[in-house]
PDB file of C-alpha atoms in Angstrom:
ATOM      1  CA  MET E   1     156.863 -14.250  20.435  1.00  0.00           C
ATOM      2  CA  GLY E   2     154.989 -16.769  22.428  1.00  0.00           C
ATOM      3  CA  ARG E   3     152.557 -19.368  21.440  1.00  0.00           C
ATOM      4  CA  ARG E   4     149.687 -17.367  22.873  1.00  0.00           C
ATOM      5  CA  GLU E   5     150.574 -14.251  20.823  1.00  0.00           C
ATOM      6  CA  ARG E   6     150.873 -16.303  17.645  1.00  0.00           C
ATOM      7  CA  SER E   7     147.566 -17.958  18.437  1.00  0.00           C
ATOM      8  CA  GLU E   8     145.870 -14.616  19.127  1.00  0.00           C
ATOM      9  CA  ARG E   9     147.361 -13.091  15.961  1.00  0.00           C
ATOM     10  CA  ALA E  10     146.299 -16.104  13.883  1.00  0.00           C
ATOM     11  CA  GLU E  11     142.847 -15.950  15.419  1.00  0.00           C
ATOM     12  CA  SER E  12     142.661 -12.215  14.725  1.00  0.00           C
ATOM     13  CA  VAL E  13     143.822 -12.741  11.121  1.00  0.00           C
ATOM     14  CA  GLY E  14     141.325 -15.600  10.770  1.00  0.00           C
ATOM     15  CA  ARG E  15     138.467 -13.443  12.087  1.00  0.00           C
ATOM     16  CA  ARG E  16     139.438 -10.580   9.772  1.00  0.00           C
ATOM     17  CA  GLU E  17     139.666 -12.924   6.750  1.00  0.00           C
ATOM     18  CA  ARG E  18     136.334 -14.561   7.602  1.00  0.00           C
ATOM     19  CA  SER E  19     134.781 -11.134   8.092  1.00  0.00           C
ATOM     20  CA  GLU E  20     136.159  -9.907   4.749  1.00  0.00           C
ATOM     21  CA  ARG E  21     134.997 -13.098   3.001  1.00  0.00           C
ATOM     22  CA  ALA E  22     131.540 -12.792   4.567  1.00  0.00           C
ATOM     23  CA  GLU E  23     131.392  -9.126   3.598  1.00  0.00           C
ATOM     24  CA  SER E  24     132.525  -9.971   0.055  1.00  0.00           C
ATOM     25  CA  VAL E  25     129.978 -12.792  -0.218  1.00  0.00           C
ATOM     26  CA  GLY E  26     127.278 -10.468   1.169  1.00  0.00           C
ATOM     27  CA  ARG E  27     128.129  -7.772  -1.375  1.00  0.00           C
ATOM     28  CA  ARG E  28     128.128 -10.318  -4.208  1.00  0.00           C
ATOM     29  CA  GLU E  29     124.787 -11.792  -3.084  1.00  0.00           C
ATOM     30  CA  ARG E  30     123.222  -8.341  -2.751  1.00  0.00           C
ATOM     31  CA  SER E  31     124.570  -7.391  -6.160  1.00  0.00           C
ATOM     32  CA  GLU E  32     123.241 -10.609  -7.710  1.00  0.00           C
ATOM     33  CA  ARG E  33     119.835 -10.109  -6.067  1.00  0.00           C
ATOM     34  CA  ALA E  34     119.692  -6.492  -7.264  1.00  0.00           C
ATOM     35  CA  GLU E  35     120.710  -7.589 -10.745  1.00  0.00           C
ATOM     36  CA  SER E  36     118.092 -10.376 -10.709  1.00  0.00           C
ATOM     37  CA  VAL E  37     115.379  -7.979  -9.520  1.00  0.00           C
ATOM     38  CA  GLY E  38     116.442  -5.484 -12.188  1.00  0.00           C
ATOM     39  CA  ARG E  39     116.301  -8.167 -14.898  1.00  0.00           C
ATOM     40  CA  ARG E  40     112.894  -9.324 -13.688  1.00  0.00           C
ATOM     41  CA  GLU E  41     111.535  -5.765 -13.589  1.00  0.00           C
ATOM     42  CA  ARG E  42     112.906  -5.012 -17.071  1.00  0.00           C
ATOM     43  CA  SER E  43     111.439  -8.288 -18.324  1.00  0.00           C
ATOM     44  CA  GLU E  44     108.038  -7.522 -16.759  1.00  0.00           C
ATOM     45  CA  ARG E  45     108.072  -4.016 -18.261  1.00  0.00           C
ATOM     46  CA  ALA E  46     109.003  -5.392 -21.668  1.00  0.00           C
ATOM     47  CA  GLU E  47     106.332  -8.082 -21.366  1.00  0.00           C
ATOM     48  CA  SER E  48     103.752  -5.477 -20.337  1.00  0.00           C
ATOM     49  CA  VAL E  49     104.696  -3.244 -23.273  1.00  0.00           C
ATOM     50  CA  GLY E  50     104.579  -6.283 -25.570  1.00  0.00           C
ATOM     51  CA  ARG E  51     101.123  -7.272 -24.295  1.00  0.00           C
ATOM     52  CA  ARG E  52      99.880  -3.712 -24.716  1.00  0.00           C
ATOM     53  CA  GLU E  53     101.277  -3.483 -28.257  1.00  0.00           C
ATOM     54  CA  ARG E  54      99.796  -6.891 -29.183  1.00  0.00           C
ATOM     55  CA  SER E  55      96.466  -5.833 -27.701  1.00  0.00           C
ATOM     56  CA  GLU E  56      96.517  -2.555 -29.638  1.00  0.00           C
ATOM     57  CA  ARG E  57      97.418  -4.381 -32.879  1.00  0.00           C
ATOM     58  CA  ALA E  58      94.678  -6.960 -32.302  1.00  0.00           C
ATOM     59  CA  GLU E  59      92.198  -4.204 -31.512  1.00  0.00           C
ATOM     60  CA  SER E  60      93.135  -2.351 -34.702  1.00  0.00           C
ATOM     61  CA  VAL E  61      92.900  -5.506 -36.814  1.00  0.00           C
ATOM     62  CA  GLY E  62      89.618  -6.438 -35.125  1.00  0.00           C
ATOM     63  CA  ARG E  63      88.117  -3.014 -35.855  1.00  0.00           C
ATOM     64  CA  ARG E  64      89.228  -3.210 -39.479  1.00  0.00           C
ATOM     65  CA  GLU E  65      87.889  -6.757 -39.913  1.00  0.00           C
ATOM     66  CA  ARG E  66      84.559  -5.878 -38.260  1.00  0.00           C
ATOM     67  CA  SER E  67      84.290  -2.791 -40.420  1.00  0.00           C
ATOM     68  CA  GLU E  68      84.968  -4.820 -43.576  1.00  0.00           C
ATOM     69  CA  ARG E  69      82.480  -7.493 -42.472  1.00  0.00           C
ATOM     70  CA  ALA E  70      79.856  -4.880 -41.620  1.00  0.00           C
ATOM     71  CA  GLU E  71      80.173  -3.470 -45.122  1.00  0.00           C
ATOM     72  CA  SER E  72      79.877  -6.915 -46.715  1.00  0.00           C
ATOM     73  CA  VAL E  73      77.183  -8.499 -44.485  1.00  0.00           C
ATOM     74  CA  PRO E  74      73.840  -8.623 -46.266  1.00  0.00           C
ATOM     75  CA  ARG E  75      70.758  -7.329 -44.475  1.00  0.00           C
ATOM     76  CA  VAL E  76      67.373  -8.973 -44.574  1.00  0.00           C
ATOM     77  CA  ASP E  77      63.923  -7.775 -43.579  1.00  0.00           C
ATOM     78  CA  PRO E  78      62.655  -9.671 -40.502  1.00  0.00           C
ATOM     79  CA  ALA E  79      59.340 -10.461 -42.215  1.00  0.00           C
ATOM     80  CA  ALA E  80      61.233 -12.472 -44.864  1.00  0.00           C
ATOM     81  CA  LEU E  81      62.429 -14.913 -42.176  1.00  0.00           C
ATOM     82  CA  GLY E  82      59.131 -15.501 -40.406  1.00  0.00           C
ATOM     83  CA  GLU E  83      58.147 -18.752 -42.142  1.00  0.00           C
ATOM     84  CA  LEU E  84      61.521 -20.491 -41.938  1.00  0.00           C
ATOM     85  CA  ASP E  85      62.464 -23.419 -39.693  1.00  0.00           C
ATOM     86  CA  TRP E  86      64.496 -22.179 -36.738  1.00  0.00           C
ATOM     87  CA  ILE E  87      67.185 -23.803 -34.621  1.00  0.00           C
ATOM     88  CA  SER E  88      67.287 -22.048 -31.284  1.00  0.00           C
ATOM     89  CA  VAL E  89      68.448 -22.350 -27.690  1.00  0.00           C
ATOM     90  CA  ARG E  90      66.373 -23.527 -24.732  1.00  0.00           C
ATOM     91  CA  ASP E  91      63.619 -21.286 -23.382  1.00  0.00           C
ATOM     92  CA  GLY E  92      64.813 -18.477 -21.165  1.00  0.00           C
ATOM     93  CA  PHE E  93      68.269 -18.023 -22.652  1.00  0.00           C
ATOM     94  CA  PRO E  94      69.194 -14.582 -24.080  1.00  0.00           C
ATOM     95  CA  VAL E  95      69.088 -15.687 -27.726  1.00  0.00           C
ATOM     96  CA  ASP E  96      65.583 -17.032 -27.134  1.00  0.00           C
ATOM     97  CA  ASP E  97      64.562 -13.622 -25.764  1.00  0.00           C
ATOM     98  CA  VAL E  98      65.843 -11.958 -28.940  1.00  0.00           C
ATOM     99  CA  LEU E  99      63.932 -14.495 -31.050  1.00  0.00           C
ATOM    100  CA  ARG E 100      60.770 -13.613 -29.105  1.00  0.00           C
ATOM    101  CA  SER E 101      61.430  -9.924 -29.885  1.00  0.00           C
ATOM    102  CA  PHE E 102      61.849 -10.933 -33.506  1.00  0.00           C
ATOM    103  CA  ALA E 103      58.383 -12.534 -33.331  1.00  0.00           C
ATOM    104  CA  THR E 104      56.957  -9.308 -31.941  1.00  0.00           C
ATOM    105  CA  ILE E 105      58.484  -7.281 -34.782  1.00  0.00           C
ATOM    106  CA  THR E 106      57.340  -9.623 -37.557  1.00  0.00           C
ATOM    107  CA  GLY E 107      54.033 -10.662 -36.065  1.00  0.00           C
ATOM    108  CA  VAL E 108      54.930 -14.261 -36.951  1.00  0.00           C
ATOM    109  CA  GLN E 109      55.795 -16.856 -34.330  1.00  0.00           C
ATOM    110  CA  PRO E 110      59.016 -18.602 -35.480  1.00  0.00           C
ATOM    111  CA  ARG E 111      58.693 -22.346 -36.108  1.00  0.00           C
ATOM    112  CA  ILE E 112      61.421 -23.789 -33.864  1.00  0.00           C
ATOM    113  CA  VAL E 113      62.350 -27.284 -35.048  1.00  0.00           C
ATOM    114  CA  GLN E 114      65.294 -27.873 -32.714  1.00  0.00           C
ATOM    115  CA  ARG E 115      66.563 -26.422 -29.440  1.00  0.00           C
ATOM    116  CA  ILE E 116      70.226 -26.839 -28.546  1.00  0.00           C
ATOM    117  CA  ASN E 117      72.564 -24.736 -26.420  1.00  0.00           C
ATOM    118  CA  ASP E 118      75.770 -25.337 -28.349  1.00  0.00           C
ATOM    119  CA  PHE E 119      76.496 -22.743 -31.037  1.00  0.00           C
ATOM    120  CA  HIS E 120      78.999 -24.975 -32.859  1.00  0.00           C
ATOM    121  CA  THR E 121      76.446 -27.769 -33.216  1.00  0.00           C
ATOM    122  CA  MET E 122      73.770 -25.237 -34.084  1.00  0.00           C
ATOM    123  CA  GLN E 123      75.932 -23.850 -36.901  1.00  0.00           C
ATOM    124  CA  ALA E 124      76.673 -27.342 -38.205  1.00  0.00           C
ATOM    125  CA  MET E 125      72.922 -27.961 -38.375  1.00  0.00           C
ATOM    126  CA  VAL E 126      72.408 -24.692 -40.246  1.00  0.00           C
ATOM    127  CA  ALA E 127      75.219 -25.618 -42.653  1.00  0.00           C
ATOM    128  CA  ALA E 128      73.452 -28.964 -43.236  1.00  0.00           C
ATOM    129  CA  GLY E 129      70.300 -27.092 -44.274  1.00  0.00           C
ATOM    130  CA  LEU E 130      68.152 -28.006 -41.271  1.00  0.00           C
ATOM    131  CA  GLY E 131      67.086 -24.429 -40.547  1.00  0.00           C
ATOM    132  CA  VAL E 132      68.289 -20.962 -39.662  1.00  0.00           C
ATOM    133  CA  ALA E 133      69.597 -19.792 -36.310  1.00  0.00           C
ATOM    134  CA  LEU E 134      70.017 -16.583 -34.423  1.00  0.00           C
ATOM    135  CA  VAL E 135      73.556 -16.189 -33.043  1.00  0.00           C
ATOM    136  CA  ALA E 136      75.765 -13.255 -32.169  1.00  0.00           C
ATOM    137  CA  ARG E 137      77.672 -12.045 -35.230  1.00  0.00           C
ATOM    138  CA  HIS E 138      80.989 -12.721 -33.471  1.00  0.00           C
ATOM    139  CA  ALA E 139      79.971 -16.326 -32.789  1.00  0.00           C
ATOM    140  CA  VAL E 140      79.637 -17.288 -36.478  1.00  0.00           C
ATOM    141  CA  THR E 141      82.648 -19.550 -37.010  1.00  0.00           C
ATOM    142  CA  HIS E 142      81.471 -22.392 -39.242  1.00  0.00           C
ATOM    143  CA  PRO E 143      82.776 -22.074 -42.818  1.00  0.00           C
ATOM    144  CA  GLY E 144      79.455 -23.311 -44.197  1.00  0.00           C
ATOM    145  CA  VAL E 145      77.422 -20.601 -42.487  1.00  0.00           C
ATOM    146  CA  VAL E 146      76.874 -17.079 -43.767  1.00  0.00           C
ATOM    147  CA  GLY E 147      76.002 -14.306 -41.368  1.00  0.00           C
ATOM    148  CA  ILE E 148      73.073 -12.125 -42.350  1.00  0.00           C
ATOM    149  CA  GLU E 149      72.096  -9.045 -40.386  1.00  0.00           C
ATOM    150  CA  ILE E 150      68.423  -8.793 -39.535  1.00  0.00           C
ATOM    151  CA  ALA E 151      67.314  -5.226 -40.144  1.00  0.00           C
ATOM    152  CA  ASP E 152      65.695  -3.358 -37.248  1.00  0.00           C
ATOM    153  CA  VAL E 153      66.605  -6.019 -34.668  1.00  0.00           C
ATOM    154  CA  ARG E 154      69.176  -4.859 -32.136  1.00  0.00           C
ATOM    155  CA  ALA E 155      70.428  -7.002 -29.325  1.00  0.00           C
ATOM    156  CA  ALA E 156      73.117  -6.479 -26.721  1.00  0.00           C
ATOM    157  CA  ARG E 157      75.094  -8.571 -24.295  1.00  0.00           C
ATOM    158  CA  ILE E 158      76.026  -7.554 -20.785  1.00  0.00           C
ATOM    159  CA  VAL E 159      79.368  -8.808 -19.505  1.00  0.00           C
ATOM    160  CA  GLU E 160      80.183  -8.302 -15.851  1.00  0.00           C
ATOM    161  CA  VAL E 161      83.550  -8.866 -14.208  1.00  0.00           C
ATOM    162  CA  ALA E 162      83.924  -9.524 -10.500  1.00  0.00           C
ATOM    163  CA  THR E 163      87.284  -9.216  -8.732  1.00  0.00           C
ATOM    164  CA  ARG E 164      88.499  -8.991  -5.179  1.00  0.00           C
ATOM    165  CA  PRO E 165      89.143  -5.486  -3.851  1.00  0.00           C
ATOM    166  CA  GLY E 166      92.482  -4.225  -5.132  1.00  0.00           C
ATOM    167  CA  ALA E 167      92.922  -7.137  -7.546  1.00  0.00           C
ATOM    168  CA  HIS E 168      92.936  -4.749 -10.511  1.00  0.00           C
ATOM    169  CA  ARG E 169      96.479  -3.735  -9.471  1.00  0.00           C
ATOM    170  CA  ARG E 170      97.830  -7.217 -10.248  1.00  0.00           C
ATOM    171  CA  PRO E 171      99.389  -7.222 -13.745  1.00  0.00           C
ATOM    172  CA  ALA E 172      97.559 -10.328 -14.994  1.00  0.00           C
ATOM    173  CA  ILE E 173      94.145  -9.094 -13.857  1.00  0.00           C
ATOM    174  CA  ALA E 174      94.845  -5.581 -15.150  1.00  0.00           C
ATOM    175  CA  ALA E 175      95.755  -7.098 -18.540  1.00  0.00           C
ATOM    176  CA  VAL E 176      92.473  -9.044 -18.712  1.00  0.00           C
ATOM    177  CA  LEU E 177      90.421  -6.002 -17.723  1.00  0.00           C
ATOM    178  CA  SER E 178      92.271  -3.882 -20.275  1.00  0.00           C
ATOM    179  CA  ALA E 179      91.680  -6.476 -23.002  1.00  0.00           C
ATOM    180  CA  LEU E 180      87.966  -6.603 -22.162  1.00  0.00           C
ATOM    181  CA  ASP E 181      87.753  -2.793 -22.250  1.00  0.00           C
ATOM    182  CA  ALA E 182      89.546  -2.745 -25.619  1.00  0.00           C
ATOM    183  CA  ALA E 183      87.266  -5.447 -27.035  1.00  0.00           C
ATOM    184  CA  VAL E 184      84.157  -3.536 -25.949  1.00  0.00           C
ATOM    185  CA  ALA E 185      85.502  -0.256 -27.317  1.00  0.00           C
ATOM    186  CA  ALA E 186      86.322  -1.927 -30.628  1.00  0.00           C
ATOM    187  CA  LEU E 187      82.728  -3.109 -31.021  1.00  0.00           C
ATOM    188  CA  GLY E 188      81.540   0.444 -31.219  1.00  0.00           C
ATOM    189  CA  PRO E 189      78.080   1.714 -30.341  1.00  0.00           C
TER     190      PRO E 189
END
């Protein structure tokens, strides 16, 4: 056998071995990618299920807590609050509009002694005895403040969500929208 034949055979064997190695590497890479995609998809599904379960648990707990609070929150006649000092927000804000409605119901213009747009500071002032304030029941967080429902005064809040077209199909945005829907549904009528 001549040098050329040995060279051609060696080259042929080399090409075949390189081809087999490349094919083997390709199969392994495809397998690893498929496995990685599968892991990621399983992880995303599990995370989605976990988020949904946490959201449902939170919604259930929230409904129960709101129900318990609603049963224990004292109610007061609006006329009984007419002569008190009030801490309110600046003119034109939604809480101020509700306070104006309150004035219409009671026939007494509230005496506003302070206007501030920070509910935490407002509650600290109420806790210090500087007046009373009108805040959403879900915004009462200060331990020194007690929520009291004002009878015959109903207020609502409108929350709007804007997204790009088709954005609701993205998992993160869908989760936020779902959580907002659940929170609204839990509030009840």
